[in-house]
mmCIF file of C-alpha atoms in Angstrom:
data_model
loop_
_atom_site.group_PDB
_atom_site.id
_atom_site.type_symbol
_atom_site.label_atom_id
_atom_site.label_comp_id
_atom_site.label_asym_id
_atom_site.label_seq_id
_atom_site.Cartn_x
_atom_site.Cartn_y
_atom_site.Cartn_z
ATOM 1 C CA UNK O 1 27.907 66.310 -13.774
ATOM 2 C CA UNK O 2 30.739 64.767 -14.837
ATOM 3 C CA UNK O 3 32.054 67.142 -16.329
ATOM 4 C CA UNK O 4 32.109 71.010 -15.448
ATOM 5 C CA UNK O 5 33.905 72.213 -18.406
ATOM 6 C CA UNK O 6 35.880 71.234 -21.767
ATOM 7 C CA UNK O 7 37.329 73.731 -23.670
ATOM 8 C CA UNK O 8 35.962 74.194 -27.396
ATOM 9 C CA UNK O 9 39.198 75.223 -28.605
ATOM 10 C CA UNK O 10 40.443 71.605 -27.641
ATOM 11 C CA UNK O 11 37.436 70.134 -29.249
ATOM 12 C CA UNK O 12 38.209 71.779 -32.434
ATOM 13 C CA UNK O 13 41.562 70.000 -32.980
ATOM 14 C CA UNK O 14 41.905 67.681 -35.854
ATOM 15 C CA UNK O 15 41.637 64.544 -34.286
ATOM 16 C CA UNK O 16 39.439 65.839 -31.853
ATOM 17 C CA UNK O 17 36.612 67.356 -34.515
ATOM 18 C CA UNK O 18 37.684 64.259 -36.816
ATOM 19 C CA UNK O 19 36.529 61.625 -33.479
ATOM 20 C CA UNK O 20 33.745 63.986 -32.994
ATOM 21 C CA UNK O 21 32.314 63.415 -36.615
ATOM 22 C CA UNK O 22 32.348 59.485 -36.439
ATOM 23 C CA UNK O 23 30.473 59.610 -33.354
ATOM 24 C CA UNK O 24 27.476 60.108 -35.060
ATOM 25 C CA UNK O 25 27.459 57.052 -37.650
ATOM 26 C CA UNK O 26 26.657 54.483 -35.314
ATOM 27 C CA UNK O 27 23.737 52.196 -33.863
ATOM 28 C CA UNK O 28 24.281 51.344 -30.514
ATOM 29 C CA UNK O 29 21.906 48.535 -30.175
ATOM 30 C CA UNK O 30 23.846 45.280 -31.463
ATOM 31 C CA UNK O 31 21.604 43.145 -33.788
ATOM 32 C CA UNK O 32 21.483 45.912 -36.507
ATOM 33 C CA UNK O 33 24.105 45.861 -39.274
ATOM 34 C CA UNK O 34 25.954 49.073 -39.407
ATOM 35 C CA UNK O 35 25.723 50.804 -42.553
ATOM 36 C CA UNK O 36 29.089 52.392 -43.653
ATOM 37 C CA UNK O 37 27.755 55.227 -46.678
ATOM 38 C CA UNK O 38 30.652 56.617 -48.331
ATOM 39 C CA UNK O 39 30.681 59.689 -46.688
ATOM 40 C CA UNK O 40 31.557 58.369 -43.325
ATOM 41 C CA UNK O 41 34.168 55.390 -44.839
ATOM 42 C CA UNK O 42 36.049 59.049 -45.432
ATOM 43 C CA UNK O 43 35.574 60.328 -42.315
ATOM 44 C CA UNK O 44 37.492 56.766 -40.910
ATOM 45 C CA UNK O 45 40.008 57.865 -43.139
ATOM 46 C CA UNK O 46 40.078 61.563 -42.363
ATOM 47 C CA UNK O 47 40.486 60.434 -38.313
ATOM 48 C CA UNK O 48 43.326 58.111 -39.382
ATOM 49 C CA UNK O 49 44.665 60.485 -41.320
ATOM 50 C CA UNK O 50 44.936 62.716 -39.089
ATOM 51 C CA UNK O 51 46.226 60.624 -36.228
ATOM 52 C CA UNK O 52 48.829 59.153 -38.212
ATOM 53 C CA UNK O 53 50.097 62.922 -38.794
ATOM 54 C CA UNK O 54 50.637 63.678 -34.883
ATOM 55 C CA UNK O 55 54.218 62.825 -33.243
ATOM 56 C CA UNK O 56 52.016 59.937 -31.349
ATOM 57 C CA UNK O 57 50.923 58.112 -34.202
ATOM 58 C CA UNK O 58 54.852 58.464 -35.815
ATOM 59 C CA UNK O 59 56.588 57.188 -32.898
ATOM 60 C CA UNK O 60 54.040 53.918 -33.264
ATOM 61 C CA UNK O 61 54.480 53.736 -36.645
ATOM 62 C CA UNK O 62 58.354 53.841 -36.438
ATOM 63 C CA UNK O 63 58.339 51.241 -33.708
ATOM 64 C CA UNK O 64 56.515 48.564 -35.278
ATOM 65 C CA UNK O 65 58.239 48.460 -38.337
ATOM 66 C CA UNK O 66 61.723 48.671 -36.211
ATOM 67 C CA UNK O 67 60.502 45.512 -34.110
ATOM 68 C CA UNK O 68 59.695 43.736 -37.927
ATOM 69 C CA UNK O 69 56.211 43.615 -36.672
ATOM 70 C CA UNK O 70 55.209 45.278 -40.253
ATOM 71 C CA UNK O 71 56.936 45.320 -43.689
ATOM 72 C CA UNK O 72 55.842 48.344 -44.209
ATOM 73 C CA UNK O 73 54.212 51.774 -43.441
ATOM 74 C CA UNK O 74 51.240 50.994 -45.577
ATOM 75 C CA UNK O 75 51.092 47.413 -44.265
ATOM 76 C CA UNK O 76 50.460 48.914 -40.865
ATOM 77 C CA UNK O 77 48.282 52.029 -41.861
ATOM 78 C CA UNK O 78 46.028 49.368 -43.597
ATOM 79 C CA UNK O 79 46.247 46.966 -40.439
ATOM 80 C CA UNK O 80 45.312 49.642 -38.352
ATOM 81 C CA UNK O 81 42.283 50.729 -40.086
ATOM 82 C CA UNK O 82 41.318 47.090 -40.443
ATOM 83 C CA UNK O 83 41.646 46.202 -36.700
ATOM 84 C CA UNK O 84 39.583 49.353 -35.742
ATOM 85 C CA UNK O 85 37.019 49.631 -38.235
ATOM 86 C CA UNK O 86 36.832 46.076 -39.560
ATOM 87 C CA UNK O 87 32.855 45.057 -38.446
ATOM 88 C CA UNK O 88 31.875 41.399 -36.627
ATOM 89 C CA UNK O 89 28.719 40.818 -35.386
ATOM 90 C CA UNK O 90 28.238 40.796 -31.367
ATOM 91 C CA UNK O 91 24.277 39.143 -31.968
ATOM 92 C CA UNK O 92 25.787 35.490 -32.852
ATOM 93 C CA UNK O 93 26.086 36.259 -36.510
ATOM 94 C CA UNK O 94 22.400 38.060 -37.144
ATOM 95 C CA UNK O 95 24.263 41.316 -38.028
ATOM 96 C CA UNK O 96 27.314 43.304 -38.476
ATOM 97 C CA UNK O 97 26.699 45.125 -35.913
ATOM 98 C CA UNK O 98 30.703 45.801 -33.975
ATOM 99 C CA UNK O 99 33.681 46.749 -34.660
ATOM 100 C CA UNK O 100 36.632 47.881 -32.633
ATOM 101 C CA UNK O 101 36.238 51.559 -32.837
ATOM 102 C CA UNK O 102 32.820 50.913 -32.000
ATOM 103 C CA UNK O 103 33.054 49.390 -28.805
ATOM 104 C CA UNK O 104 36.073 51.238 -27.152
ATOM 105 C CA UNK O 105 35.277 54.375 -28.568
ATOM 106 C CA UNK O 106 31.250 55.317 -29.025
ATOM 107 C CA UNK O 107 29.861 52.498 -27.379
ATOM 108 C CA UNK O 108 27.334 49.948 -27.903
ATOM 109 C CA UNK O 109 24.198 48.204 -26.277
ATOM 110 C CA UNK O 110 22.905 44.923 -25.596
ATOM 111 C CA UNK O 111 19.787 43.791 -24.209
ATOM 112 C CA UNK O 112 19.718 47.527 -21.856
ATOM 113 C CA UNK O 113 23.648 47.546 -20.204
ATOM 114 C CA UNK O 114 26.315 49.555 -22.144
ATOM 115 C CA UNK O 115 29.078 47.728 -23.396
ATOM 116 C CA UNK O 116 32.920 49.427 -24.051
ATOM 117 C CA UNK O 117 32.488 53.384 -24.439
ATOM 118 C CA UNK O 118 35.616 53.625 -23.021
ATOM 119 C CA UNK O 119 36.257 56.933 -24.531
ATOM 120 C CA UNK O 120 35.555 60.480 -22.405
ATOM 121 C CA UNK O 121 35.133 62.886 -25.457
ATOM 122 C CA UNK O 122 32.258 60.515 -26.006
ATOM 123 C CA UNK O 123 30.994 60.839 -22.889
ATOM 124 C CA UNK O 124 31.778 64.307 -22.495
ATOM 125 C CA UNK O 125 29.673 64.843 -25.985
ATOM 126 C CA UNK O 126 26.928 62.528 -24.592
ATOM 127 C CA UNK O 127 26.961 64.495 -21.172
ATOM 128 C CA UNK O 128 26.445 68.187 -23.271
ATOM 129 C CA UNK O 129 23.515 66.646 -25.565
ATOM 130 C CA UNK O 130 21.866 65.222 -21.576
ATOM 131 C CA UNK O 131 21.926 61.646 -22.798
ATOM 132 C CA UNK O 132 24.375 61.150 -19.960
ATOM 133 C CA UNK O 133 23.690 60.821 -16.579
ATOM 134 C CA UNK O 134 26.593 60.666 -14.248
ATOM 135 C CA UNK O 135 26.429 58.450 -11.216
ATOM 136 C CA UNK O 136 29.563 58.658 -9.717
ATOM 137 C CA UNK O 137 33.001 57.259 -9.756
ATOM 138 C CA UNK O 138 34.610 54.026 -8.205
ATOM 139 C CA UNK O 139 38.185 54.809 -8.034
ATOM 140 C CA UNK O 140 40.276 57.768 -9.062
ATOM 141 C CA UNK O 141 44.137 57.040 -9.803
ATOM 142 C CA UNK O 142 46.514 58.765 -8.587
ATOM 143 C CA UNK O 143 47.227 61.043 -11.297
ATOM 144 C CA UNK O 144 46.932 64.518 -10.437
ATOM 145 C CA UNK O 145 47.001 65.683 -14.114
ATOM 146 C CA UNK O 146 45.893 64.476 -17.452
ATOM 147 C CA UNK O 147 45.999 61.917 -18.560
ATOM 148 C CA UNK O 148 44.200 60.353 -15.739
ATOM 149 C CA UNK O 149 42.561 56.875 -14.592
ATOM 150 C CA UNK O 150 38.873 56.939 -13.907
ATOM 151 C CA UNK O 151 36.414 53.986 -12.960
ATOM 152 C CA UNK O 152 33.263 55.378 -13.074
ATOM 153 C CA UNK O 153 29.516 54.131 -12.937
ATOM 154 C CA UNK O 154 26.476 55.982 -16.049
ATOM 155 C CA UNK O 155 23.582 55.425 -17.756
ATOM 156 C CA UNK O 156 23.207 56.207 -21.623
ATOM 157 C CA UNK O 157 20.177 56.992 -22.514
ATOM 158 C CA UNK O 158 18.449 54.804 -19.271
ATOM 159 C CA UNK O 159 20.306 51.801 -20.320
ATOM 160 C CA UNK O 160 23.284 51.079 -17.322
ATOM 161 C CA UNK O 161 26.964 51.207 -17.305
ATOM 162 C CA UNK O 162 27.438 49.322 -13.825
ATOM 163 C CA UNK O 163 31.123 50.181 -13.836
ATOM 164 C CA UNK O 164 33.565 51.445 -16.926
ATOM 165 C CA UNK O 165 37.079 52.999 -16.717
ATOM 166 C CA UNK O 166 38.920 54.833 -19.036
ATOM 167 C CA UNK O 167 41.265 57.283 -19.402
ATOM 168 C CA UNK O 168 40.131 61.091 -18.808
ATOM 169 C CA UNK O 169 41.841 64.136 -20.302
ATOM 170 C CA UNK O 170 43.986 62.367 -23.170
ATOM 171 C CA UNK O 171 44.185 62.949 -26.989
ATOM 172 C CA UNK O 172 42.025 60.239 -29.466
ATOM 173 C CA UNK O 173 45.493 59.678 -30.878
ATOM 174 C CA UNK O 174 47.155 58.895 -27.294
ATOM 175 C CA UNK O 175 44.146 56.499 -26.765
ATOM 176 C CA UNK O 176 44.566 54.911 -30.094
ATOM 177 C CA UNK O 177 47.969 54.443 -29.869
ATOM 178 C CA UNK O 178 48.363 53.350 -26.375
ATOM 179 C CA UNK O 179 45.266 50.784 -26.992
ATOM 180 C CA UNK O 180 46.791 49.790 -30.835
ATOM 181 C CA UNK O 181 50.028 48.753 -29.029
ATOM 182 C CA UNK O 182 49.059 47.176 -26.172
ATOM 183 C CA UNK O 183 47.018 44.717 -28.717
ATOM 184 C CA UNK O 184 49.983 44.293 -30.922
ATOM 185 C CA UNK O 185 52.641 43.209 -28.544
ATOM 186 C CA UNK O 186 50.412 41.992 -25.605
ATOM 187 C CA UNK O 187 46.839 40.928 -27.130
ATOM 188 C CA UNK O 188 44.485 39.249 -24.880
ATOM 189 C CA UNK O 189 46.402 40.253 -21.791
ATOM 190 C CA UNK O 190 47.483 42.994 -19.407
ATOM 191 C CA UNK O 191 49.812 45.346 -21.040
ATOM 192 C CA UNK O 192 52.083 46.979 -17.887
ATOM 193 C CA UNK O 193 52.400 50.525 -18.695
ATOM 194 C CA UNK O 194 53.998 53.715 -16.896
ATOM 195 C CA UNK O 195 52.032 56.510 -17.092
ATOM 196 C CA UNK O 196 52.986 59.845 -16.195
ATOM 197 C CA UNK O 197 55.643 58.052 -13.786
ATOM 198 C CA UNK O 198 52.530 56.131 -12.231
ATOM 199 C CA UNK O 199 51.724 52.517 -12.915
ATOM 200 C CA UNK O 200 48.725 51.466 -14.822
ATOM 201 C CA UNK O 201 47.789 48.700 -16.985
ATOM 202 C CA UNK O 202 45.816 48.125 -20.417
ATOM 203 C CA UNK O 203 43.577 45.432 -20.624
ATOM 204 C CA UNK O 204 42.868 44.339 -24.574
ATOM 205 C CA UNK O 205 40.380 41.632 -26.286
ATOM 206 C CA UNK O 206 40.852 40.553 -29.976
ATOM 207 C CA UNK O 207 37.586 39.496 -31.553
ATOM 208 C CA UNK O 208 37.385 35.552 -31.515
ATOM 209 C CA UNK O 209 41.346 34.816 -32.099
ATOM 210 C CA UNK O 210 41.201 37.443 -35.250
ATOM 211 C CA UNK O 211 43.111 40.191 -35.524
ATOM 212 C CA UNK O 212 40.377 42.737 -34.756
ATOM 213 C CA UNK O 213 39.729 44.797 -31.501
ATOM 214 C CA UNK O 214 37.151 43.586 -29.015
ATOM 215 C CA UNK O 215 38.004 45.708 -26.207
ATOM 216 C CA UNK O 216 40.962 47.778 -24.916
ATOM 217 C CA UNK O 217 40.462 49.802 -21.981
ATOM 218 C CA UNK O 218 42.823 50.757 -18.563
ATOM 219 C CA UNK O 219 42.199 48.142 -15.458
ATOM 220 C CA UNK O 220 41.472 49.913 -12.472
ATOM 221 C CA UNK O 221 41.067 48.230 -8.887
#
């Protein structure tokens, strides 16, 4: 297994239960337009919400509109649901069927290999329902606490994830902050990072030249 044990009482916390609940409202396959009801357009918010309310999300918030990369704190809360949850098609324009959030953090799938799922509550959640199966890692940083580095090999439901990394142990809003800056100040290119006094480096992808998330996820070796 991948993993031997995650604590419910983490699991629990806002953003946490609030990632947990979006989980659910996707179609993995591309080619089928994702339906957004109501009820889950306020679950996008409630995860938002609730990640713009930790110290994380602040200190991002602060810094963008100190650099002028905002005019405001709604201009950037409605930027960042809109690079996240804003849906393109990945099927040549049969269906909106991707968005950023999708990708990075569920995961998607096209014609049998997984694409992003660059997320491990995701996996961790896919791992406790068995539609996981763990086939071992490819490199292991040199972190020897969380947040760590892992490049790792799966399969999701019998479709193939020949190699993914991502970063193991850390908060949603630590991902989504990490990844959301890294795309604003160094889109389409490595974004140098220290983490945890280590080196490491975020690759992110904006959809087509648009200002929408393709992919954001750590480089390993």
């Amino acid at each position: 297994r991948l993993f031997s044990y995650v604590s419910p009482e983490l699991l629990s916390r806002p953003t946490f239960s609030r990632l947990l609940a979006l989980l659910d409202n996707y179609e993995p396959r591309t080619g089928r337009d994702e339906e957004e009801t109501a009820e889950e357009q306020q679950e996008q918010k409630e995860f938002l919400d609730a990640a713009l309310d930790t110290p994380l999300l602040a200190l991002l918030e602060r810094f963008v509109l100190r650099k002028g990369l905002y005019p405001s704190a709604a201009a950037f809360r409605a930027d960042l649901h809109s690079m996240w949850f804003g849906l393109y098609s990945r099927s040549g324009g049969k269906a909106l069927d991707s968005s950023g959030f999708e990708h990075v953090f569920h995961g998607e799938v096209k014609k049998g290999s997984v694409l992003g799922c660059h997320n491990w509550v995701q996996l961790q959640a896919l791992e406790r329902a068995g539609r996981l199966e763990y086939l071992g890692y490819t490199w292991d940083g040199p972190w020897t606490s969380f947040p760590d580095v892992l490049s790792l090999q799966f399969r999701w439901d019998g479709h193939s994830k020949p190699r993914g990394s991502l970063l193991v142990g850390s908060s949603p809003e630590f991902d989504l902050a990490l990844f959301t800056l890294c795309f604003l100040t160094r889109p389409d290119s490595q974004c140098r990072i220290s983490l945890g006094g280590e080196g490491a480096t975020i690759q992110t992808y904006t959809w087509e030249k648009q200002r929408l998330v393709a992919s954001a996820y750590p480089l390993t070796p």
